[in-house]
Amino acid sequence: MNKLIVSPSPHLNSEITTAKIMSLVLAALSPAMVAAVVFFGARAAALIAVCTASSVVCEYFCRRIMKREQTINDLSAAVTGVILALNLPVTVPYWMAGLGSFIAVVIVKQLFGGIGRNFANPAVTARIVLMVSFTGYMTDWAVPQYWQAEGTSCFGALYHTADIITGPTPLVSGNASLTSLFLGNTGGCIGETSAAALLAGGIYLMVKKVITPAVPAAYLGTVALLTLISGGNVPHSLMSGGLFLGAFFMATDYTTSPVTEKGKIIFGAGCGIITFVIRKYGSYPEGVSFSILLMNILTPYIDRISENIPFGSRSEKKEV
């Protein structure tokens, strides 16, 4: 050996970068974005653009003010903006979408040190803040393709109404068909209605090995099992609300979910239990965001109880 190099870890480098992972996540979210525009029109596209642009701008200026290295090129801010937009009803004002981006990127992410240091999922936290602060706006769900709704004028002629027609989410009404739930032809937040689009994106992430099946399987499986035990409609419960969006794209966040596979299963099961309890007994119709945030807080403890113990190691005895 002619040359000995001494350096800190990591000693094995991978070609996978944060930007590549985030670009794969954006690609996986594409079907959900397309479905949002198909069912909720041009305003859904504008909402996604506002959230994405405001998230990137917030991150850019925040990093400049804090005199830190610029990180907008890693695309994490863009992913946060898209996921936040998919969690909003199409009727929310644009300023509220921008406020949500500020909360997600500046308050939850950058003030805690940036990507990899935030204690909770930024998009989930921003949605909860908006939900608690502006409940009326955040529970005003438009019906799909509302612009095609017709009214009758005082002269008896049919016309297409310019107003947005709203209706209850399938979690409240319970009358949506399984076909409508699978395709997304129901009311709700713009990115959570199409189970087919979200499932396609989730499978894509697993094939690309960006995520493992542990969290989504444990999350969806727990909700399915508890719904079955309680006598509910399992397919309806799985495809209603934001369960697929949360299970594949928010609960699998690298920073805020456990590291080990055993920990991921515990994390997913916990999300499923809390989601079911809130849906069944809570005053909010949906519990996905609350469940993920609560389990994010427990992640350090889950990591501690599920850490892998090296073979042959012995635990140190505590001195009395």
mmCIF file of C-alpha atoms in Angstrom:
data_model
loop_
_atom_site.group_PDB
_atom_site.id
_atom_site.type_symbol
_atom_site.label_atom_id
_atom_site.label_comp_id
_atom_site.label_asym_id
_atom_site.label_seq_id
_atom_site.Cartn_x
_atom_site.Cartn_y
_atom_site.Cartn_z
ATOM 1 C CA MET A 1 0.000 0.000 0.000
ATOM 2 C CA ASN A 2 1.687 3.169 -1.221
ATOM 3 C CA LYS A 3 -0.798 5.691 0.113
ATOM 4 C CA LEU A 4 -2.944 5.601 3.260
ATOM 5 C CA ILE A 5 -5.848 8.075 3.320
ATOM 6 C CA VAL A 6 -7.378 8.985 6.667
ATOM 7 C CA SER A 7 -10.794 10.688 6.454
ATOM 8 C CA PRO A 8 -14.052 10.857 8.407
ATOM 9 C CA SER A 9 -17.077 8.781 7.396
ATOM 10 C CA PRO A 10 -18.911 8.149 5.128
ATOM 11 C CA HIS A 11 -16.297 6.054 3.316
ATOM 12 C CA LEU A 12 -18.670 4.632 0.695
ATOM 13 C CA ASN A 13 -20.225 7.206 -1.624
ATOM 14 C CA SER A 14 -23.318 6.618 -3.758
ATOM 15 C CA GLU A 15 -24.307 8.235 -7.036
ATOM 16 C CA ILE A 16 -27.740 8.922 -5.561
ATOM 17 C CA THR A 17 -27.973 12.565 -4.538
ATOM 18 C CA THR A 18 -30.713 14.521 -2.807
ATOM 19 C CA ALA A 19 -31.582 16.222 -6.094
ATOM 20 C CA LYS A 20 -31.976 12.841 -7.853
ATOM 21 C CA ILE A 21 -34.214 11.501 -5.081
ATOM 22 C CA MET A 22 -36.358 14.637 -5.135
ATOM 23 C CA SER A 23 -36.653 14.515 -8.925
ATOM 24 C CA LEU A 24 -37.922 10.914 -8.629
ATOM 25 C CA VAL A 25 -40.463 12.043 -6.020
ATOM 26 C CA LEU A 26 -41.647 14.833 -8.327
ATOM 27 C CA ALA A 27 -41.998 12.287 -11.139
ATOM 28 C CA ALA A 28 -44.017 10.028 -8.814
ATOM 29 C CA LEU A 29 -46.291 12.954 -7.932
ATOM 30 C CA SER A 30 -46.946 13.744 -11.596
ATOM 31 C CA PRO A 31 -49.979 11.414 -11.967
ATOM 32 C CA ALA A 32 -51.602 13.024 -8.918
ATOM 33 C CA MET A 33 -50.925 16.504 -10.329
ATOM 34 C CA VAL A 34 -52.446 15.545 -13.681
ATOM 35 C CA ALA A 35 -55.500 14.077 -11.947
ATOM 36 C CA ALA A 36 -55.850 17.286 -9.900
ATOM 37 C CA VAL A 37 -55.981 19.409 -13.048
ATOM 38 C CA VAL A 38 -58.374 16.996 -14.792
ATOM 39 C CA PHE A 39 -60.875 16.999 -11.925
ATOM 40 C CA PHE A 40 -60.408 20.513 -10.494
ATOM 41 C CA GLY A 41 -59.378 22.527 -13.535
ATOM 42 C CA ALA A 42 -56.871 25.284 -14.219
ATOM 43 C CA ARG A 43 -57.125 26.675 -10.693
ATOM 44 C CA ALA A 44 -55.570 23.444 -9.384
ATOM 45 C CA ALA A 45 -52.602 23.969 -11.728
ATOM 46 C CA ALA A 46 -52.306 27.576 -10.533
ATOM 47 C CA LEU A 47 -52.421 26.441 -6.900
ATOM 48 C CA ILE A 48 -49.600 23.932 -7.485
ATOM 49 C CA ALA A 49 -47.561 26.633 -9.230
ATOM 50 C CA VAL A 50 -48.111 29.142 -6.399
ATOM 51 C CA CYS A 51 -47.124 26.666 -3.670
ATOM 52 C CA THR A 52 -44.056 25.436 -5.561
ATOM 53 C CA ALA A 53 -42.808 28.906 -6.498
ATOM 54 C CA SER A 54 -43.424 30.394 -3.048
ATOM 55 C CA SER A 55 -41.644 27.470 -1.353
ATOM 56 C CA VAL A 56 -38.565 27.896 -3.552
ATOM 57 C CA VAL A 57 -38.558 31.684 -3.069
ATOM 58 C CA CYS A 58 -38.934 31.324 0.705
ATOM 59 C CA GLU A 59 -36.028 28.883 0.850
ATOM 60 C CA TYR A 60 -33.846 31.086 -1.361
ATOM 61 C CA PHE A 61 -34.287 34.270 0.681
ATOM 62 C CA CYS A 62 -34.187 32.446 4.012
ATOM 63 C CA ARG A 63 -30.821 30.880 3.150
ATOM 64 C CA ARG A 64 -29.507 34.253 1.994
ATOM 65 C CA ILE A 65 -30.656 36.025 5.158
ATOM 66 C CA MET A 66 -29.168 33.301 7.348
ATOM 67 C CA LYS A 67 -25.936 33.409 5.262
ATOM 68 C CA ARG A 68 -26.014 29.697 4.571
ATOM 69 C CA GLU A 69 -25.196 27.717 1.456
ATOM 70 C CA GLN A 70 -27.982 27.827 -1.115
ATOM 71 C CA THR A 71 -30.035 24.603 -1.298
ATOM 72 C CA ILE A 72 -32.828 25.321 -3.770
ATOM 73 C CA ASN A 73 -31.062 23.154 -6.377
ATOM 74 C CA ASP A 74 -31.682 20.003 -4.306
ATOM 75 C CA LEU A 75 -35.401 20.343 -5.233
ATOM 76 C CA SER A 76 -36.573 19.611 -1.683
ATOM 77 C CA ALA A 77 -38.378 22.973 -1.500
ATOM 78 C CA ALA A 78 -40.159 22.204 -4.773
ATOM 79 C CA VAL A 79 -41.273 18.800 -3.433
ATOM 80 C CA THR A 80 -42.571 20.445 -0.245
ATOM 81 C CA GLY A 81 -44.538 22.973 -2.302
ATOM 82 C CA VAL A 82 -46.120 20.326 -4.526
ATOM 83 C CA ILE A 83 -47.110 18.081 -1.595
ATOM 84 C CA LEU A 84 -48.576 21.054 0.262
ATOM 85 C CA ALA A 85 -50.605 22.079 -2.791
ATOM 86 C CA LEU A 86 -51.978 18.545 -3.177
ATOM 87 C CA ASN A 87 -53.191 18.801 0.444
ATOM 88 C CA LEU A 88 -55.266 21.940 -0.192
ATOM 89 C CA PRO A 89 -58.822 22.371 -1.480
ATOM 90 C CA VAL A 90 -58.985 24.108 -4.849
ATOM 91 C CA THR A 91 -60.976 26.955 -3.286
ATOM 92 C CA VAL A 92 -58.283 28.287 -0.911
ATOM 93 C CA PRO A 93 -56.992 31.812 -1.671
ATOM 94 C CA TYR A 94 -53.552 32.037 -3.225
ATOM 95 C CA TRP A 95 -52.231 34.137 -0.324
ATOM 96 C CA MET A 96 -53.149 31.279 2.020
ATOM 97 C CA ALA A 97 -51.201 28.840 -0.144
ATOM 98 C CA GLY A 98 -48.205 31.186 0.059
ATOM 99 C CA LEU A 99 -48.582 31.416 3.833
ATOM 100 C CA GLY A 100 -48.589 27.625 4.040
ATOM 101 C CA SER A 101 -45.365 27.494 2.012
ATOM 102 C CA PHE A 102 -43.752 30.025 4.361
ATOM 103 C CA ILE A 103 -44.732 27.959 7.407
ATOM 104 C CA ALA A 104 -43.446 24.740 5.832
ATOM 105 C CA VAL A 105 -40.135 25.987 4.477
ATOM 106 C CA VAL A 106 -39.121 28.777 6.866
ATOM 107 C CA ILE A 107 -40.702 27.838 10.217
ATOM 108 C CA VAL A 108 -40.583 24.041 10.120
ATOM 109 C CA LYS A 109 -37.560 23.421 7.893
ATOM 110 C CA GLN A 110 -35.026 26.269 7.804
ATOM 111 C CA LEU A 111 -35.300 27.504 11.394
ATOM 112 C CA PHE A 112 -34.393 23.977 12.523
ATOM 113 C CA GLY A 113 -31.304 23.857 10.302
ATOM 114 C CA GLY A 114 -32.616 22.901 6.862
ATOM 115 C CA ILE A 115 -33.147 19.576 5.137
ATOM 116 C CA GLY A 116 -32.371 16.587 7.343
ATOM 117 C CA ARG A 117 -32.798 18.513 10.606
ATOM 118 C CA ASN A 118 -36.528 19.255 10.750
ATOM 119 C CA PHE A 119 -38.406 17.326 13.453
ATOM 120 C CA ALA A 120 -41.664 17.066 11.486
ATOM 121 C CA ASN A 121 -42.770 16.852 7.885
ATOM 122 C CA PRO A 122 -42.982 20.487 6.668
ATOM 123 C CA ALA A 123 -46.005 20.015 4.388
ATOM 124 C CA VAL A 124 -47.942 18.084 7.037
ATOM 125 C CA THR A 125 -47.284 20.726 9.690
ATOM 126 C CA ALA A 126 -48.234 23.568 7.357
ATOM 127 C CA ARG A 127 -51.489 21.841 6.447
ATOM 128 C CA ILE A 128 -52.396 21.377 10.114
ATOM 129 C CA VAL A 129 -51.636 25.044 10.899
ATOM 130 C CA LEU A 130 -53.838 26.146 7.996
ATOM 131 C CA MET A 131 -56.542 23.647 8.997
ATOM 132 C CA VAL A 132 -56.678 24.901 12.585
ATOM 133 C CA SER A 133 -56.370 28.599 11.662
ATOM 134 C CA PHE A 134 -58.637 28.709 8.598
ATOM 135 C CA THR A 135 -60.978 25.755 9.101
ATOM 136 C CA GLY A 136 -63.700 27.199 6.890
ATOM 137 C CA TYR A 137 -61.413 27.578 3.870
ATOM 138 C CA MET A 138 -59.679 24.233 4.469
ATOM 139 C CA THR A 139 -62.937 22.259 4.609
ATOM 140 C CA ASP A 140 -64.550 23.857 1.555
ATOM 141 C CA TRP A 141 -64.180 21.035 -0.950
ATOM 142 C CA ALA A 142 -65.218 21.620 -4.561
ATOM 143 C CA VAL A 143 -67.045 18.974 -6.547
ATOM 144 C CA PRO A 144 -65.084 17.539 -9.519
ATOM 145 C CA GLN A 145 -65.333 19.519 -12.761
ATOM 146 C CA TYR A 146 -67.454 22.155 -11.053
ATOM 147 C CA TRP A 147 -67.127 24.464 -14.069
ATOM 148 C CA GLN A 148 -69.392 22.173 -16.088
ATOM 149 C CA ALA A 149 -72.269 22.552 -13.639
ATOM 150 C CA GLU A 150 -75.285 24.147 -15.278
ATOM 151 C CA GLY A 151 -77.843 26.518 -13.856
ATOM 152 C CA THR A 152 -81.134 27.857 -15.176
ATOM 153 C CA SER A 153 -81.561 31.555 -15.920
ATOM 154 C CA CYS A 154 -84.696 33.552 -15.179
ATOM 155 C CA PHE A 155 -85.676 33.059 -18.854
ATOM 156 C CA GLY A 156 -85.392 29.275 -18.577
ATOM 157 C CA ALA A 157 -82.129 28.972 -20.525
ATOM 158 C CA LEU A 158 -79.310 26.739 -19.310
ATOM 159 C CA TYR A 159 -75.934 28.335 -18.573
ATOM 160 C CA HIS A 160 -72.628 27.220 -17.118
ATOM 161 C CA THR A 161 -72.201 28.739 -13.697
ATOM 162 C CA ALA A 162 -68.950 30.595 -12.961
ATOM 163 C CA ASP A 163 -69.100 29.880 -9.228
ATOM 164 C CA ILE A 164 -67.275 26.965 -7.610
ATOM 165 C CA ILE A 165 -69.753 24.385 -6.346
ATOM 166 C CA THR A 166 -68.689 22.651 -3.142
ATOM 167 C CA GLY A 167 -69.791 19.439 -1.478
ATOM 168 C CA PRO A 168 -68.842 17.022 1.316
ATOM 169 C CA THR A 169 -65.796 14.777 1.135
ATOM 170 C CA PRO A 170 -66.524 11.025 0.717
ATOM 171 C CA LEU A 171 -65.375 10.528 4.323
ATOM 172 C CA VAL A 172 -68.410 12.572 5.408
ATOM 173 C CA SER A 173 -70.987 11.650 2.783
ATOM 174 C CA GLY A 174 -69.967 7.997 2.447
ATOM 175 C CA ASN A 175 -71.902 7.710 -0.814
ATOM 176 C CA ALA A 176 -69.085 7.743 -3.406
ATOM 177 C CA SER A 177 -68.725 4.643 -5.555
ATOM 178 C CA LEU A 178 -65.509 2.632 -5.454
ATOM 179 C CA THR A 179 -64.904 3.452 -9.124
ATOM 180 C CA SER A 180 -65.146 7.192 -8.406
ATOM 181 C CA LEU A 181 -62.825 6.837 -5.418
ATOM 182 C CA PHE A 182 -60.285 4.858 -7.438
ATOM 183 C CA LEU A 183 -60.261 7.294 -10.355
ATOM 184 C CA GLY A 184 -60.623 10.468 -8.272
ATOM 185 C CA ASN A 185 -64.025 11.730 -9.384
ATOM 186 C CA THR A 186 -64.973 12.871 -5.872
ATOM 187 C CA GLY A 187 -64.699 16.001 -3.731
ATOM 188 C CA GLY A 188 -61.684 16.662 -1.538
ATOM 189 C CA CYS A 189 -58.232 18.204 -1.609
ATOM 190 C CA ILE A 190 -56.883 18.394 -5.136
ATOM 191 C CA GLY A 191 -54.222 15.711 -4.783
ATOM 192 C CA GLU A 192 -55.880 13.157 -2.538
ATOM 193 C CA THR A 193 -58.929 12.099 -4.531
ATOM 194 C CA SER A 194 -57.359 9.804 -7.157
ATOM 195 C CA ALA A 195 -56.270 6.558 -5.507
ATOM 196 C CA ALA A 196 -55.092 5.214 -8.890
ATOM 197 C CA ALA A 197 -52.705 8.131 -9.480
ATOM 198 C CA LEU A 198 -51.285 7.984 -5.952
ATOM 199 C CA LEU A 199 -50.919 4.199 -6.070
ATOM 200 C CA ALA A 200 -49.050 4.456 -9.379
ATOM 201 C CA GLY A 201 -46.707 7.042 -7.855
ATOM 202 C CA GLY A 202 -46.146 4.963 -4.739
ATOM 203 C CA ILE A 203 -45.320 1.824 -6.735
ATOM 204 C CA TYR A 204 -42.919 3.877 -8.878
ATOM 205 C CA LEU A 205 -41.060 5.050 -5.755
ATOM 206 C CA MET A 206 -40.800 1.481 -4.456
ATOM 207 C CA VAL A 207 -39.558 0.146 -7.818
ATOM 208 C CA LYS A 208 -36.924 2.906 -7.871
ATOM 209 C CA LYS A 209 -36.069 1.985 -4.247
ATOM 210 C CA VAL A 210 -36.653 5.540 -3.054
ATOM 211 C CA ILE A 211 -38.964 4.171 -0.351
ATOM 212 C CA THR A 212 -39.508 0.712 1.114
ATOM 213 C CA PRO A 213 -42.968 -0.903 1.437
ATOM 214 C CA ALA A 214 -42.689 -1.036 5.244
ATOM 215 C CA VAL A 215 -44.378 2.268 6.169
ATOM 216 C CA PRO A 216 -47.150 2.248 3.502
ATOM 217 C CA ALA A 217 -47.932 -1.442 4.099
ATOM 218 C CA ALA A 218 -48.069 -1.047 7.887
ATOM 219 C CA TYR A 219 -50.093 2.188 7.617
ATOM 220 C CA LEU A 220 -52.675 0.947 5.096
ATOM 221 C CA GLY A 221 -52.797 -2.537 6.641
ATOM 222 C CA THR A 222 -53.539 -1.175 10.120
ATOM 223 C CA VAL A 223 -56.344 1.076 8.858
ATOM 224 C CA ALA A 224 -57.778 -1.844 6.852
ATOM 225 C CA LEU A 225 -57.648 -4.221 9.826
ATOM 226 C CA LEU A 226 -59.250 -1.786 12.282
ATOM 227 C CA THR A 227 -61.934 -0.844 9.756
ATOM 228 C CA LEU A 228 -62.699 -4.529 9.203
ATOM 229 C CA ILE A 229 -62.932 -5.197 12.947
ATOM 230 C CA SER A 230 -65.244 -2.205 13.435
ATOM 231 C CA GLY A 231 -67.539 -3.402 10.646
ATOM 232 C CA GLY A 232 -66.688 -0.612 8.206
ATOM 233 C CA ASN A 233 -66.175 -0.643 4.457
ATOM 234 C CA VAL A 234 -62.462 -1.396 3.971
ATOM 235 C CA PRO A 235 -62.020 -0.330 0.291
ATOM 236 C CA HIS A 236 -64.020 2.842 0.933
ATOM 237 C CA SER A 237 -61.936 3.671 4.009
ATOM 238 C CA LEU A 238 -58.617 3.078 2.205
ATOM 239 C CA MET A 239 -59.431 5.141 -0.881
ATOM 240 C CA SER A 240 -61.215 8.025 0.881
ATOM 241 C CA GLY A 241 -59.472 11.149 2.123
ATOM 242 C CA GLY A 242 -55.726 11.589 2.088
ATOM 243 C CA LEU A 243 -54.696 8.109 3.213
ATOM 244 C CA PHE A 244 -52.820 7.111 0.036
ATOM 245 C CA LEU A 245 -51.160 10.541 -0.239
ATOM 246 C CA GLY A 246 -50.038 10.356 3.380
ATOM 247 C CA ALA A 247 -48.933 6.709 3.320
ATOM 248 C CA PHE A 248 -46.775 6.961 0.183
ATOM 249 C CA PHE A 249 -45.531 10.558 0.138
ATOM 250 C CA MET A 250 -45.605 12.064 3.660
ATOM 251 C CA ALA A 251 -45.151 9.240 6.170
ATOM 252 C CA THR A 252 -42.105 7.991 4.217
ATOM 253 C CA ASP A 253 -40.105 11.209 4.656
ATOM 254 C CA TYR A 254 -36.485 10.180 5.328
ATOM 255 C CA THR A 255 -35.862 12.833 7.980
ATOM 256 C CA THR A 256 -38.964 12.324 10.086
ATOM 257 C CA SER A 257 -39.494 8.551 9.900
ATOM 258 C CA PRO A 258 -37.491 5.773 11.629
ATOM 259 C CA VAL A 259 -34.332 4.336 10.129
ATOM 260 C CA THR A 260 -34.774 0.601 10.704
ATOM 261 C CA GLU A 261 -37.379 -1.595 9.011
ATOM 262 C CA LYS A 262 -38.785 -2.634 12.398
ATOM 263 C CA GLY A 263 -39.090 1.012 13.353
ATOM 264 C CA LYS A 264 -40.824 1.835 10.066
ATOM 265 C CA ILE A 265 -43.436 -0.867 10.736
ATOM 266 C CA ILE A 266 -44.071 0.520 14.242
ATOM 267 C CA PHE A 267 -44.283 4.031 12.776
ATOM 268 C CA GLY A 268 -46.736 2.987 10.046
ATOM 269 C CA ALA A 269 -48.908 1.026 12.474
ATOM 270 C CA GLY A 270 -49.016 4.010 14.830
ATOM 271 C CA CYS A 271 -50.111 6.281 11.983
ATOM 272 C CA GLY A 272 -52.837 3.793 11.095
ATOM 273 C CA ILE A 273 -54.169 3.561 14.656
ATOM 274 C CA ILE A 274 -54.284 7.336 15.156
ATOM 275 C CA THR A 275 -55.877 7.912 11.742
ATOM 276 C CA PHE A 276 -58.588 5.343 12.459
ATOM 277 C CA VAL A 277 -59.330 6.759 15.932
ATOM 278 C CA ILE A 278 -59.632 10.341 14.637
ATOM 279 C CA ARG A 279 -61.802 9.290 11.705
ATOM 280 C CA LYS A 280 -64.030 7.162 13.938
ATOM 281 C CA TYR A 281 -64.320 9.317 17.047
ATOM 282 C CA GLY A 282 -62.749 12.724 16.312
ATOM 283 C CA SER A 283 -64.434 15.963 15.308
ATOM 284 C CA TYR A 284 -62.346 16.253 12.111
ATOM 285 C CA PRO A 285 -63.338 14.026 9.173
ATOM 286 C CA GLU A 286 -59.689 13.264 8.359
ATOM 287 C CA GLY A 287 -56.817 12.251 10.637
ATOM 288 C CA VAL A 288 -53.923 11.523 8.277
ATOM 289 C CA SER A 289 -51.969 14.747 8.861
ATOM 290 C CA PHE A 290 -52.433 14.673 12.643
ATOM 291 C CA SER A 291 -51.340 11.039 12.838
ATOM 292 C CA ILE A 292 -48.166 11.616 10.819
ATOM 293 C CA LEU A 293 -47.221 14.681 12.888
ATOM 294 C CA LEU A 294 -47.719 12.833 16.183
ATOM 295 C CA MET A 295 -45.650 9.872 14.981
ATOM 296 C CA ASN A 296 -42.943 12.266 13.689
ATOM 297 C CA ILE A 297 -42.561 13.469 17.293
ATOM 298 C CA LEU A 298 -42.181 9.857 18.478
ATOM 299 C CA THR A 299 -39.654 8.917 15.783
ATOM 300 C CA PRO A 300 -36.497 9.416 17.961
ATOM 301 C CA TYR A 301 -37.963 7.083 20.598
ATOM 302 C CA ILE A 302 -38.978 4.507 17.979
ATOM 303 C CA ASP A 303 -35.443 4.603 16.599
ATOM 304 C CA ARG A 304 -34.080 4.007 20.104
ATOM 305 C CA ILE A 305 -36.213 0.913 20.825
ATOM 306 C CA SER A 306 -35.791 -0.555 17.347
ATOM 307 C CA GLU A 307 -32.071 0.019 16.793
ATOM 308 C CA ASN A 308 -30.072 -2.947 15.583
ATOM 309 C CA ILE A 309 -27.735 -4.397 18.215
ATOM 310 C CA PRO A 310 -24.357 -5.540 16.798
ATOM 311 C CA PHE A 311 -23.808 -9.298 17.063
ATOM 312 C CA GLY A 312 -21.810 -10.184 20.155
ATOM 313 C CA SER A 313 -22.188 -6.795 21.837
ATOM 314 C CA ARG A 314 -23.187 -6.514 25.474
ATOM 315 C CA SER A 315 -25.158 -3.761 27.097
ATOM 316 C CA GLU A 316 -23.310 -1.834 29.748
ATOM 317 C CA LYS A 317 -24.478 -2.416 33.305
ATOM 318 C CA LYS A 318 -25.624 0.694 35.096
ATOM 319 C CA GLU A 319 -23.717 1.534 38.226
ATOM 320 C CA VAL A 320 -25.767 1.544 41.397
#
